[in-house]
Coordinates of C-alpha atoms and ligand atoms in Angstrom, one line a residue:
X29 CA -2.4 -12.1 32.8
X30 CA -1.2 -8.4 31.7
X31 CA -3.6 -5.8 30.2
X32 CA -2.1 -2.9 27.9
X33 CA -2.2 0.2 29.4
X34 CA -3.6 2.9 27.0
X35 CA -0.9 5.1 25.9
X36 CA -1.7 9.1 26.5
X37 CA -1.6 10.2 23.3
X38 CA -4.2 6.9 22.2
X39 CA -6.6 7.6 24.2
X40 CA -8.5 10.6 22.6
X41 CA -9.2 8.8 20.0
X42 CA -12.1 6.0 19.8
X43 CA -10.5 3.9 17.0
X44 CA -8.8 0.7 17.9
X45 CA -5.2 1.3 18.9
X46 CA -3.9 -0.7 16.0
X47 CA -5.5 1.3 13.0
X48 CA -2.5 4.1 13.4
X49 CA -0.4 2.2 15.3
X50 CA 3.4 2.1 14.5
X51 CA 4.8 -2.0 15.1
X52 CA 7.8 -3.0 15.0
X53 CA 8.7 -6.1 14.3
X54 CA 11.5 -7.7 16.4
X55 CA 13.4 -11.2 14.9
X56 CA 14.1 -12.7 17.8
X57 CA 16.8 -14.9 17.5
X58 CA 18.6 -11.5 15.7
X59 CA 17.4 -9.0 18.4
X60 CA 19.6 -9.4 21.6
X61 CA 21.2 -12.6 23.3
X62 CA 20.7 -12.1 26.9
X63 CA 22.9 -15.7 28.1
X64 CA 25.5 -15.5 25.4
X65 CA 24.8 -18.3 23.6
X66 CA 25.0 -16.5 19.8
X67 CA 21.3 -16.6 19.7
X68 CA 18.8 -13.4 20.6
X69 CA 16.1 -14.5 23.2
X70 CA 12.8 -13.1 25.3
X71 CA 14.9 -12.0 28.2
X72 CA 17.3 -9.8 25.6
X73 CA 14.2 -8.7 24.2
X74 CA 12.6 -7.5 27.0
X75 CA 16.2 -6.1 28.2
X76 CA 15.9 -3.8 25.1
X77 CA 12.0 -2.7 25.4
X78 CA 13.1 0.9 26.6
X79 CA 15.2 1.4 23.3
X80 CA 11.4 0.6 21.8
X81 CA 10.0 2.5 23.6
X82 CA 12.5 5.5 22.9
X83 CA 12.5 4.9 19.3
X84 CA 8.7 5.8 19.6
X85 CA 6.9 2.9 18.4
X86 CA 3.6 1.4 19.6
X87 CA 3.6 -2.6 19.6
X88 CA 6.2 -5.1 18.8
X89 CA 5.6 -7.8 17.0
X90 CA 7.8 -11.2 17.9
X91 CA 8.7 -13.8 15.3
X92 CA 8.2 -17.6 16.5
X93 CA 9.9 -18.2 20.0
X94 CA 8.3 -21.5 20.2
X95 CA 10.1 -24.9 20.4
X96 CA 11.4 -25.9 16.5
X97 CA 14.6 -27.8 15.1
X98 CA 15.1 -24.6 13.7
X99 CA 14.9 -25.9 9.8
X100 CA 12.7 -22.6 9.0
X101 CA 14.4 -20.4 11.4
X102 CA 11.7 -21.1 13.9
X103 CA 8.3 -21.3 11.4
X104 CA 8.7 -25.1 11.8
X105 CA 7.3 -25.4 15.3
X106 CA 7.0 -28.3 17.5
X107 CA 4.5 -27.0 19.9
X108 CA 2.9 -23.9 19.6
X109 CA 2.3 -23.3 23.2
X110 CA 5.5 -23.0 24.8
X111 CA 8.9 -21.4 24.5
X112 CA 11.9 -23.2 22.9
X113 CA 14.3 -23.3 26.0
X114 CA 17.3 -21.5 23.8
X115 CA 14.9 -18.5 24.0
X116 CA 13.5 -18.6 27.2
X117 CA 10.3 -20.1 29.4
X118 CA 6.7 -18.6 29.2
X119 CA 7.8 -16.9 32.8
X120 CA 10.1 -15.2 30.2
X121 CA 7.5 -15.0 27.9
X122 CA 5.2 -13.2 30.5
X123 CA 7.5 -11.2 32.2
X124 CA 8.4 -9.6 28.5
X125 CA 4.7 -9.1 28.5
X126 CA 4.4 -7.3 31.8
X127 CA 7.6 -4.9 31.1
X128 CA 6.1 -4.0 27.8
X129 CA 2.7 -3.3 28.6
X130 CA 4.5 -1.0 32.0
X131 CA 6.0 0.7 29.0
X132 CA 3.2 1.2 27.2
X133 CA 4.0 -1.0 24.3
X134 CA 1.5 -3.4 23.1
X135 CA 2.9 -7.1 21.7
X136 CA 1.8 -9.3 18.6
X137 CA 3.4 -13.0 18.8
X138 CA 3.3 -15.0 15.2
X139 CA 1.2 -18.0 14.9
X140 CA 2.2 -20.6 12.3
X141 CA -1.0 -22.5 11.1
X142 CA -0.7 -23.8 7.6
X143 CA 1.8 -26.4 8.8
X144 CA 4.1 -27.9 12.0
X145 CA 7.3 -29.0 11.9
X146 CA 7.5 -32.1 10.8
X147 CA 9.1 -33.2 14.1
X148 CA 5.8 -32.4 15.6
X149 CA 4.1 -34.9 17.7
X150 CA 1.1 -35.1 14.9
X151 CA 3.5 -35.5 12.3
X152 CA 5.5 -38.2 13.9
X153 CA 2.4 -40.0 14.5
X154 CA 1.4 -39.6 10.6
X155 CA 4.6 -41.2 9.8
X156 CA 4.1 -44.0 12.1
X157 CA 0.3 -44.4 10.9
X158 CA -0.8 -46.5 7.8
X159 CA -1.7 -45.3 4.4
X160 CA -5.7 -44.1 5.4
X161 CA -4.8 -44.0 9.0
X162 CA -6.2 -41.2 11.2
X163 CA -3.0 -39.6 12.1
X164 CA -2.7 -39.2 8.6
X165 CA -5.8 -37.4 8.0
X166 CA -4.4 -34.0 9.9
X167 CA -2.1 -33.2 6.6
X168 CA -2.5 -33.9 3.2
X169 CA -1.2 -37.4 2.7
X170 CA -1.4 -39.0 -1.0
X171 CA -0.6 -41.7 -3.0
X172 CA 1.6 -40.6 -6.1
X173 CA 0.9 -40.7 -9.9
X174 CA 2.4 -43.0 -12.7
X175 CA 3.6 -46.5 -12.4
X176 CA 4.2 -47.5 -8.4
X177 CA 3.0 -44.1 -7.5
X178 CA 6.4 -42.7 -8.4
X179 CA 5.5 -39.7 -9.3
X180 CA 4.4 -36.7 -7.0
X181 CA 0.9 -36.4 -6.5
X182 CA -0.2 -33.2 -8.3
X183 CA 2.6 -30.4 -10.1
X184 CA 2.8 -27.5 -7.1
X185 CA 6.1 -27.1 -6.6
X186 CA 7.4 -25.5 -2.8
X187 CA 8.0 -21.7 -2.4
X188 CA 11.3 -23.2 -1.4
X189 CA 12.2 -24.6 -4.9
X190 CA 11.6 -28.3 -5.9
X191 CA 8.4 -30.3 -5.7
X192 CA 5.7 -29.3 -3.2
X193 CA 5.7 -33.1 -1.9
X194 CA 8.2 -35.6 -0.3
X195 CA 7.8 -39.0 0.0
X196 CA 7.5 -41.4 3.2
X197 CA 8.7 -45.0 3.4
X198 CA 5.4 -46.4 2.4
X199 CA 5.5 -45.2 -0.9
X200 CA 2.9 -42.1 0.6
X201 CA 3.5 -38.8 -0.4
X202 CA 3.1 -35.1 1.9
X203 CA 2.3 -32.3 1.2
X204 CA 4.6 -29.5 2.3
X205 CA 4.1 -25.5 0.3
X206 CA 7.4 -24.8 1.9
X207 CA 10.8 -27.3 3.1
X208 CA 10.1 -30.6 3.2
X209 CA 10.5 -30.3 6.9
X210 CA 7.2 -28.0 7.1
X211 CA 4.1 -30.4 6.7
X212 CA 0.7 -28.6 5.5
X213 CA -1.8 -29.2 7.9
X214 CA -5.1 -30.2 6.9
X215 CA -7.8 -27.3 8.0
X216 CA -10.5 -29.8 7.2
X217 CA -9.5 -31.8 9.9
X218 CA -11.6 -30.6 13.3
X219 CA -8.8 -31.5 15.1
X220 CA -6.5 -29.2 13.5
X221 CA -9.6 -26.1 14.0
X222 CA -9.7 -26.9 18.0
X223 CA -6.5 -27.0 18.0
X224 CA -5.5 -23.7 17.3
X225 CA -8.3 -21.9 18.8
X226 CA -6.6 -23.4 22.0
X227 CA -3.2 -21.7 20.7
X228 CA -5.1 -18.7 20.0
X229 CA -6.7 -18.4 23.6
X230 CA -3.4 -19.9 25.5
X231 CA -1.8 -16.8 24.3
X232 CA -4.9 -14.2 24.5
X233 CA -5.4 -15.6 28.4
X234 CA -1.8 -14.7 29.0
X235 CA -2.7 -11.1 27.8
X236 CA -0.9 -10.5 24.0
X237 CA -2.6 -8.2 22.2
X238 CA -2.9 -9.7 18.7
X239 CA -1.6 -12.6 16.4
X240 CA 0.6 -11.7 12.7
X241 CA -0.6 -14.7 10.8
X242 CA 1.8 -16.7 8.9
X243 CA 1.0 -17.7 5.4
X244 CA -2.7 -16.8 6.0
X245 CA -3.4 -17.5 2.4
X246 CA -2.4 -20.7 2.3
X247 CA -4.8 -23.0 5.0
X248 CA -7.1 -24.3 2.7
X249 CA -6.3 -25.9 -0.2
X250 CA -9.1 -26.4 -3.9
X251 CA -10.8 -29.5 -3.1
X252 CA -8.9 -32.8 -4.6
X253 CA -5.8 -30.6 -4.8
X254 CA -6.1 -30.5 -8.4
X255 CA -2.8 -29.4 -11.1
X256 CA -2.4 -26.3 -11.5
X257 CA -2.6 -25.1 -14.9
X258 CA 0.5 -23.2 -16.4
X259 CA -1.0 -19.5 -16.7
X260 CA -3.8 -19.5 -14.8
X261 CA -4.7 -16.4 -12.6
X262 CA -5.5 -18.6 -9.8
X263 CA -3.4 -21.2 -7.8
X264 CA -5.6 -24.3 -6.4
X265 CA -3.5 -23.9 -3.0
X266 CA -3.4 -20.2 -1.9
X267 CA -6.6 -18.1 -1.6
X268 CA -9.3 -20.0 -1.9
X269 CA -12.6 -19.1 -0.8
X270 CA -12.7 -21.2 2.2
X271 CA -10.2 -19.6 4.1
X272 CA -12.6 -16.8 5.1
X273 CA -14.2 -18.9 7.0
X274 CA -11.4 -19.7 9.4
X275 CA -11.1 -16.1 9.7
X276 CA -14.8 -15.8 10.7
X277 CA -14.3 -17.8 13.4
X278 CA -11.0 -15.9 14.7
X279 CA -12.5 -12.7 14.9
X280 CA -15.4 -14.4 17.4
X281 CA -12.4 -15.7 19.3
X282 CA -10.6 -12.4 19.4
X283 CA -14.2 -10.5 20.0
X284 CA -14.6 -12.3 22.9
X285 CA -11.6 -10.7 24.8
X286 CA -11.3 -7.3 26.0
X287 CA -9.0 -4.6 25.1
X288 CA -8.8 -4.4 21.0
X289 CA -7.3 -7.8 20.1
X290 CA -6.1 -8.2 16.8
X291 CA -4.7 -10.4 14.2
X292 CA -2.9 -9.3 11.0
X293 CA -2.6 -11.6 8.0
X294 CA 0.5 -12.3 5.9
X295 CA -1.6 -13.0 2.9
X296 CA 1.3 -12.3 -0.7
X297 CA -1.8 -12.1 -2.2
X298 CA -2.8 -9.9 -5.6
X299 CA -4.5 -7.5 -6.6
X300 CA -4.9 -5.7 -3.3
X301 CA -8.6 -5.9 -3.6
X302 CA -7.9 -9.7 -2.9
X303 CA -6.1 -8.5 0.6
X304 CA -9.0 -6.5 1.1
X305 CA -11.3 -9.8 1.4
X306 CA -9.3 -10.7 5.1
X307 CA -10.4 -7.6 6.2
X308 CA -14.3 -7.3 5.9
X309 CA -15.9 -6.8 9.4
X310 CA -16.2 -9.7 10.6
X311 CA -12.7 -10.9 9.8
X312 CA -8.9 -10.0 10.1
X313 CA -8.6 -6.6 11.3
X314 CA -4.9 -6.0 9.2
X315 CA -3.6 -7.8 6.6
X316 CA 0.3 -7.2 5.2
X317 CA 0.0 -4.9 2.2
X318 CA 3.3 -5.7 0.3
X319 CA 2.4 -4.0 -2.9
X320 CA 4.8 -0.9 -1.4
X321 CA 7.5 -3.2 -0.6
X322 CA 7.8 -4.7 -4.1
X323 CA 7.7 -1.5 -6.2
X324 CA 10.4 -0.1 -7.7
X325 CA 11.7 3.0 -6.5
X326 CA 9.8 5.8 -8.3
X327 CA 7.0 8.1 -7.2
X328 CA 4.9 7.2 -10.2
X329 CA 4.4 3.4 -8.5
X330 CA 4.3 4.7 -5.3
X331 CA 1.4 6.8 -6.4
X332 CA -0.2 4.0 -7.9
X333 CA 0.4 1.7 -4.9
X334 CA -1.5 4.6 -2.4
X335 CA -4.1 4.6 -4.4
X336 CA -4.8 1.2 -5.0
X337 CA -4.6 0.5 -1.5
X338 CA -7.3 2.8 -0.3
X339 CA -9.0 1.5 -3.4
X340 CA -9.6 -1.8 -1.9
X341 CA -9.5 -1.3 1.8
X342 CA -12.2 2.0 2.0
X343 CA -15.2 -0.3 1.0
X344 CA -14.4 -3.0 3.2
X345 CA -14.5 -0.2 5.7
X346 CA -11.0 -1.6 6.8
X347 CA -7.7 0.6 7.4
X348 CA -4.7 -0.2 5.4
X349 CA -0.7 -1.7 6.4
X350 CA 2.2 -0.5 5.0
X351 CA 5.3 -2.1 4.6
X352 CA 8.4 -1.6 3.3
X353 CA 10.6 -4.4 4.9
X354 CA 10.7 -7.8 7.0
X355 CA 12.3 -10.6 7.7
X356 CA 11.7 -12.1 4.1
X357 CA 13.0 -9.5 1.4
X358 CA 15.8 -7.8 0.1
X359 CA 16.6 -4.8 3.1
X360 CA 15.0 -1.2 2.0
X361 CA 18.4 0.5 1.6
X362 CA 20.3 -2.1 -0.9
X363 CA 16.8 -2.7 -2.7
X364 CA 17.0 0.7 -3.3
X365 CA 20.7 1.2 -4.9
X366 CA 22.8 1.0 -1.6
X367 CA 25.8 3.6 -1.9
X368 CA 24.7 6.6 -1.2
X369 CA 21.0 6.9 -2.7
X370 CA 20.1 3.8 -0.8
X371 CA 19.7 5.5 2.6
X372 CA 18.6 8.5 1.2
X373 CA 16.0 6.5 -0.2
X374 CA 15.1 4.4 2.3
X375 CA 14.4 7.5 5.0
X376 CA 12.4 9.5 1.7
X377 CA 9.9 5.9 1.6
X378 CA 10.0 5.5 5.0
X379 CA 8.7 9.6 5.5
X380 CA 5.8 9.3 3.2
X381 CA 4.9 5.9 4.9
X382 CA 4.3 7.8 8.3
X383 CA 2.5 10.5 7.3
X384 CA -0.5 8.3 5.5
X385 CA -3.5 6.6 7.9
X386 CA -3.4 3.6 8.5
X387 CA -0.5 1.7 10.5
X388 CA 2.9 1.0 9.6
X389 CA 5.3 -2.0 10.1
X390 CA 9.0 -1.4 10.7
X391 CA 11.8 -4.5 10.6
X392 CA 14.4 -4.4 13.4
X393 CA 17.4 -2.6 11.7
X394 CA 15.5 -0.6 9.5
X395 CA 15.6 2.5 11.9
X396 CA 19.5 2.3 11.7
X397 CA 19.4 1.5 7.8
X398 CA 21.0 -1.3 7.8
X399 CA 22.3 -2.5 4.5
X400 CA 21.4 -6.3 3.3
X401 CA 24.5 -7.9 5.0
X402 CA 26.7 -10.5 2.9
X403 CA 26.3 -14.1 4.2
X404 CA 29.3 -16.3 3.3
X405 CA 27.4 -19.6 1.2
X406 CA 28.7 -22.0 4.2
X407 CA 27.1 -19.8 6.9
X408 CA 24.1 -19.6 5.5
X409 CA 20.7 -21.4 7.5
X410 CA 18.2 -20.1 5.3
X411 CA 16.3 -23.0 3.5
X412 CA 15.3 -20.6 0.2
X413 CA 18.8 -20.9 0.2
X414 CA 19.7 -24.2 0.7
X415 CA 16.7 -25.9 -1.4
X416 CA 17.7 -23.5 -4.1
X417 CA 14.9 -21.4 -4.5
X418 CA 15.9 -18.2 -4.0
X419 CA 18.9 -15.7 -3.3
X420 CA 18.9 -16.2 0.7
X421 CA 17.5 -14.5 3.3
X422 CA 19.6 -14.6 5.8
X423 CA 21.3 -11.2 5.2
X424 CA 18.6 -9.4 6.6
X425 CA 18.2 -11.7 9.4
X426 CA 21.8 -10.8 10.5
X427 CA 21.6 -10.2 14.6
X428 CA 21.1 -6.4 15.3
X429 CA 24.3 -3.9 16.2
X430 CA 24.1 -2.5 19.2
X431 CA 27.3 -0.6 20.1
X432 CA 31.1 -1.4 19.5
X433 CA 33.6 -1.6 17.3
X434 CA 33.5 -5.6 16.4
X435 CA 31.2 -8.5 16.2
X436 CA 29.1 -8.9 18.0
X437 CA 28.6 -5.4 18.3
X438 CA 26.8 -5.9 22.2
X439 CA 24.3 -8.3 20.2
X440 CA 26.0 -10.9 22.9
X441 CA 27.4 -10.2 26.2
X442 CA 31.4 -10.3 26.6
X443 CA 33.1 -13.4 25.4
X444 CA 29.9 -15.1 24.2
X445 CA 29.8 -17.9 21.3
X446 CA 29.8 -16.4 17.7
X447 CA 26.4 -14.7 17.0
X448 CA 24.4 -17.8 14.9
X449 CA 24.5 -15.4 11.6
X450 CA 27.9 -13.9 11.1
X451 CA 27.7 -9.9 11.1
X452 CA 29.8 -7.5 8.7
X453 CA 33.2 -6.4 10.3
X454 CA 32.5 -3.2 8.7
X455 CA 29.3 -2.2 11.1
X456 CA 30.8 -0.4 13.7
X457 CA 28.9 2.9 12.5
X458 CA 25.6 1.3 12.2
X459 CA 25.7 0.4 15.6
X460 CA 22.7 2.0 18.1
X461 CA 25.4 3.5 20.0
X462 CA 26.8 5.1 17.4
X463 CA 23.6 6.5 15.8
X464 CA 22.2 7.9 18.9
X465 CA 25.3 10.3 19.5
X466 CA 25.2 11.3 15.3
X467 CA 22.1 13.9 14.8
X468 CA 22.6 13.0 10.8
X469 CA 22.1 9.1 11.2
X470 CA 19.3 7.2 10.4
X471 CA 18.5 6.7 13.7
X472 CA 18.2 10.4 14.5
X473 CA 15.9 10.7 11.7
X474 CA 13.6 8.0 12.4
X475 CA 13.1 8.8 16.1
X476 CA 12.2 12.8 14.7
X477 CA 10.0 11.1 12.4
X478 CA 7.9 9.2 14.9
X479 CA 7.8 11.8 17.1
X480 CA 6.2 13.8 14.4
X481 CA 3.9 11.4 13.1
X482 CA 3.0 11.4 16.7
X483 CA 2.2 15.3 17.3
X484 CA 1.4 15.8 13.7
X485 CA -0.9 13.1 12.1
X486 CA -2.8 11.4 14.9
X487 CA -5.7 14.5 15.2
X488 CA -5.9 14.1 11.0
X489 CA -8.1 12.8 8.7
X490 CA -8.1 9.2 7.9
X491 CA -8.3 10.0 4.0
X492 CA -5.5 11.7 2.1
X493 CA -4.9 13.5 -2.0
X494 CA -2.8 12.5 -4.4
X495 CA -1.2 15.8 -6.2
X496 CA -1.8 15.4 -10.3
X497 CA 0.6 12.3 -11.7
X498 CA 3.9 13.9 -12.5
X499 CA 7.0 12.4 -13.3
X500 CA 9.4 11.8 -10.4
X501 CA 7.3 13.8 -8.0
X502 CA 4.5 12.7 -5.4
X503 CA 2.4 15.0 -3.5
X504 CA 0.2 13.9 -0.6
X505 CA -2.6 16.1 0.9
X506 CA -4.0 14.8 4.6
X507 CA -6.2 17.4 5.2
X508 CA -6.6 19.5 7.7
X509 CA -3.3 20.7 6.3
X510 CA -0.2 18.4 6.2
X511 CA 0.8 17.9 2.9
X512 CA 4.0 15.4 1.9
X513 CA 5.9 16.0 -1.1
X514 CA 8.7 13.2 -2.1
X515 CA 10.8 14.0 -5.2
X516 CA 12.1 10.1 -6.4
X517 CA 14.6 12.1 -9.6
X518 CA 17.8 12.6 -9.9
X519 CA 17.9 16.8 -9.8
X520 CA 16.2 19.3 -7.4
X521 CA 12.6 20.6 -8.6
X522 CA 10.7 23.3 -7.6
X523 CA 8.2 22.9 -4.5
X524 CA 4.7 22.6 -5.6
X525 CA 3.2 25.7 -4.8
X526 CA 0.9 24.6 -1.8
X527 CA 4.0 23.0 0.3
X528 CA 5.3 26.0 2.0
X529 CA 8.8 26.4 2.9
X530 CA 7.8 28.0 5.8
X531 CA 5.6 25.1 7.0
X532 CA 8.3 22.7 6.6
X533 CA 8.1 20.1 9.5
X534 CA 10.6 17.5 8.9
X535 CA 13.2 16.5 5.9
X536 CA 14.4 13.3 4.9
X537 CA 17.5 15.0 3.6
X538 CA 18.9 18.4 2.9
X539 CA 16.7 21.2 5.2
X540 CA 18.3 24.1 3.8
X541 CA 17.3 23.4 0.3
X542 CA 13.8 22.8 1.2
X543 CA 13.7 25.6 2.9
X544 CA 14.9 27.3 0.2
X545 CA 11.9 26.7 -2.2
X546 CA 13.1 22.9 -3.5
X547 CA 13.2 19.6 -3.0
X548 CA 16.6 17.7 -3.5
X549 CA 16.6 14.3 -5.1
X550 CA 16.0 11.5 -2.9
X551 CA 14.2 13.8 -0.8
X552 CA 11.0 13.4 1.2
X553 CA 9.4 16.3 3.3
X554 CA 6.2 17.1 5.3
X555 CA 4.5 20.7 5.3
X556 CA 1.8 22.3 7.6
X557 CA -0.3 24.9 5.5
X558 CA -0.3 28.2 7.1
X559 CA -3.4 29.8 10.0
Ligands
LIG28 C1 6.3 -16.7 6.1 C2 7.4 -16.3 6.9 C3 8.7 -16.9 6.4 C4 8.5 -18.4 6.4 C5 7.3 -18.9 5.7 C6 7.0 -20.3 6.1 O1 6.3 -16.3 4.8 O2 7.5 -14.9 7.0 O3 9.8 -16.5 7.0 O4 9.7 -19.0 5.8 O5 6.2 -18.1 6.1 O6 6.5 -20.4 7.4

C-alpha cells in the first residue's frame, strides 16, 4: 500500500487536496511505450512521472489499463481488477503508484461500471444462460417487439450510432448504450453493487487516491425501460433519480479510507444544476463540468458558462471542474480555428481556467498544443467511427511526441513496431524536446502558468467577479487582488481600468502590448492590484 505524501505548498491549507488540484489526465495506451510494442503502458508511464511532475501538476489520472479486447479502446473491460499484460502487471501498477506518490503526485485510475465487455466472464455466462436465466439477470436482457420479437425492445439508439440493442441466438435482445460489444450492466442486480464495491476497495487497499467515473449518468435505467419520446427533456436511460443512491453508498466506501479519497463523475449531463446533484455532501466529491468545453469561442459564453457553474455548485456547497479537453472531443487548438488563432486561443482558455477555484483537468498533449491529428479512415480503431456515429476520435488519442524528428517521436524505444495510432510526419516541433528548449512554445507557457497558479491563487478566495458583460471582453476578479482579463475579438482594446499594466503577472501572448495599456486579440492575462 502507498499513501500520498502532502505536497508543501498543500499543506497550509485544510481543504481536501483535490478542490484546487491541477490533474492531468494521461491516455495510457498514447502516453509512452516502455517495451516497444506500439502501445504506451504503466512502466512508460511511470518512466515519464518526473516530466509531470516538472510540468507542475498535482494528480494524474489514468484511463483503463485493465484487461479488454480493446473494442472501446480499453472501456470494454474483462476484469476490472487486474492489468491487461500489453500494459503491464499490478507490480507495475504499484510500483507507478509508489514513484508517484515519492514525487508527490497523487493518482486517479477510471472505473468503468455501466457495462463490461461483453467478453466478460458474466457476459459469456448470460450468453450461455436461457431466456429468464440468472446469468441473464446482471444486464438488461429482453425479448423484442413485433411479430417473432423482431424488433428491438424499446427505440434508444447507442451513443455509437445504430440501435441501442443487439440480438443473441435465442431470439433475446441486450442492451448496450454504447458498441454492441459493451453490455449495460444491471445496477439492480446485488451482484453487480458487491461487485464493484470490491473493485472500488481492491484499488483504495492498494493506495490510489480517487476513481474518474465512466458514464456515471448512465447506471440506472427508468423502470421497464420505457420509449423515449421524441422531444422530451428527459431520457428514460441517463439521469435518473436512482443513481444517487449508488453514489451514496460510494462516498461511505471512500469515507472509510484515510487520506482524502475521491471520485469524480463523468456525468454529459445538463443544465449544470443537474451535475450539481452528484456533488451534494454525501455524494461524489467532483463531477466533469463540460459546459466550458462545448462553448464556442467567445468571452460572452465563457462568461455565461463561469457563472452558471458557481450557480449550481455554491449551494451544494461543492467546488467546481473545469475542462477544456479529453480523450473524447475535438482537441482545444483545432476546435478553436487551428492556424494561428488556434494556439493563441487555446493558451488565452487555458489562462482564465487556472486562475478560477476550483480544479482543473488537463489532457496529455494539451500542454504542447497539439493540433487534432488526421487519422487515415483504414487506421482508425475508434468505434464512434466505425459504427458511424460520429467524426472519430482517434485524432486526439494519437500517442504523445516526445523528442525527434520522425514517428515515433521517442513515444517507442528505437526500432519498435509502429505506434498503434499513426502520428503526423509533420510533429517534429511539437515534440517535448523541442518545447522545453523554445521559451515561446506552449509548453513554456503552460509550465509558467502552473507555476503561477501555484504562487498566485492557492492563498485566494474561493469566490471570484465577473466584470459588466461586454462584447468580446471577460474580466475576472478573485479577490484579494488578482484580476484576469481575456479579450476573445479580433483587435486590441483598451485594459479595463482596474487591471494594471504594472501588475501584469503572466500573458497568454504578446507582453509588450499588455504592458503597454492593451490587450491583443486572442489574448488572456492575469493582474495583481497594487499595495
Ligand atoms: C466515456 C469514455 C469514452 C467511452 C465511453 C464508453 O464517455 O470517456 O471514451 O467510449 O465512456 O465507456
Amino acid at each position: 500500500m502507498s499513501v500520498a505524501p502532502e505536497r508543501g505548498q498543500l499543506s497550509e491549507a485544510s481543504a481536501p487536496w483535490w478542490r484546487d488540484a491541477v490533474c492531468y489526465e494521461v491516455y495510457v495506451r498514447s502516453f509512452a511505450d516502455s517495451d516497444g510494442d506500439g502501445v504506451g503502458d504503466l512502466p512508460g508511464v511511470t518512466s515519464r512521472l518526473p516530466y509531470l511532475h516538472d510540468l507542475g501538476v498535482d494528480a494524474v489520472w489514468l484511463t483503463p489499463f485493465y484487461p479488454s479486447p480493446l473494442r472501446d479502446a480499453g472501456y470494454d473491460v474483462t476484469d476490472h481488477r487486474d492489468v491487461d499484460r500489453r500494459l503491464g502487471t499490478l507490480a507495475d501498477f504499484d510500483g507507478l503508484l509508489a514513484a508517484a506518490h515519492r514525487l508527490g503526485l497523487r493518482v486517479i485510475v477510471d472505473v468503468v461500471p455501466n457495462h463490461t465487455s461483453s467478453e466478460h466472464p458474466w457476459f459469456q455466462a448470460a450468453l450461455a444462460d436461457r431466456a429468464g436465466g440468472p446469468a441473464r439477470a446482471r444486464y438488461h436482457f429482453r425479448d423484442g417487439r413485433g411479430r417473432g420479437g423482431a424488433r428491438p425492445p424499446n427505440n434508444w439508439q447507442s451513443r455509437f450510432g445504430g440501435p441501442a440493442w443487439t440480438r443473441v441466438g435465442d431470439g433475446q435482445w441486450y442492451l448496450h448504450l454504447f458498441d454492441a460489444a459493451q453490455p449495460d450492466l444491471d445496477w439492480q442486480h446485488p451482484d453487480v453493487r458487491a461487485d464493484f464495491e470490491r473493485t472500488l476497495r481492491w484499488w483504495l487497499d492498494r493506495g490510489v487516491d480517487g476513481f474518474r467515473i465512466d458514464v456515471a449518468h448512465g447506471l440506472c435505467k427508468a423502470a421497464g425501460l420505457p420509449d423515449w419520446r421524441p422531444g422530451a427533456a428527459d431520457h428514460p436511460a441517463w439521469d435518473q433519480p436512482e443513481v444517487h443512491e449508488i453514489y451514496r453508498d460510494w462516498h461511505r466506501t471512500l469515507g472509510g479510507y484515510a487520506g482524502d479519497r475521491m471520485a469524480v463523475a463523468e456525468a454529459w449531463v445538463r443544465p449544470p444544476a443537474r451535475m450539481a446533484r452528484y456533488l451534494r455532501p454525501d455524494e461524489l466529491q467532483q463531477a466533469f463540468n463540460f459546459a466550458w468545453l462545448q462553448a464556442p469561442w467567445s468571452a460572452t459564453a465563457f462568461r455565461g458558462v463561469i457563472e452558471a457553474t458557481y450557480d449550481a455548485v455554491d449551494p451544494a456547497g461543492a467546488s467546481p471542474t473545469w475542462v477544456l479537453s479529453n480523450h473524447d472531443v475535438v482537441r482545444t487548438v483545432t476546435r478553436y480555428g487551428d492556424g494561428a488563432v488556434g494556439p493563441a486561443r487555446a493558451r488565452a482558455a487555458l489562462l482564465v481556467m487556472l486562475m478560477l477555484p476550483g480544479s482543473a483537468y488537463l489532457y496529455q498533449g494539451e500542454e504542447l498544443g497539439l493540433p487534432q491529428a488526421y487519422v487515415a479512415p483504414g487506421a482508425r480503431r475508434d468505434p464512434t467511427w466505425l459504427r458511424g456515429g460520429g467524426v472519430g476520435r482517434d485524432g486526439c488519442r494519437v500517442p504523445v511526441p516526445w523528442a525527434g524528428g520522425e514517428p515515433p517521436y521517442g513515444f517507442s524505444p528505437p526500432g519498435a513496431a509502429e505506434p498503434w495510432l499513426p502520428q503526423p510526419p509533420d510533429w517534429a516541433r511539437l515534440t517535448v524536446a523541442a518545447e522545453l528548449g523554445e521559451p515561446g512554445s506552449m509548453l513554456s507557457f503552460v509550465r509558467a502558468a502552473l507555476a503561477a497558479r501555484r504562487e498566485h491563487c492557492r492563498r485566494l478566495g474561493s469566490r471570484v467577479a465577473l466584470g459588466r458583460s461586454r462584447p468580446g471582453l471577460l474580466v475576472v476578479d478573485r479577490a484579494p487582488g488578482l484580476t484576469c482579463v481575456l479579450n476573445s475579438g479580433s483587435r486590441a482594446r483598451p485594459l479595463p481600468r482596474y487591471a494594471d499594466p504594472a501588475g501584469l503577472l503572466i500573458c497568454s501572448s504578446n507582453a509588450a502590448a499588455v504592458a503597454g495599456g492593451r490587450i491583443p486579440p486572442n489574448t488572456a492575462a492575469w493582474f495583481q492590484a497594487a499595495g
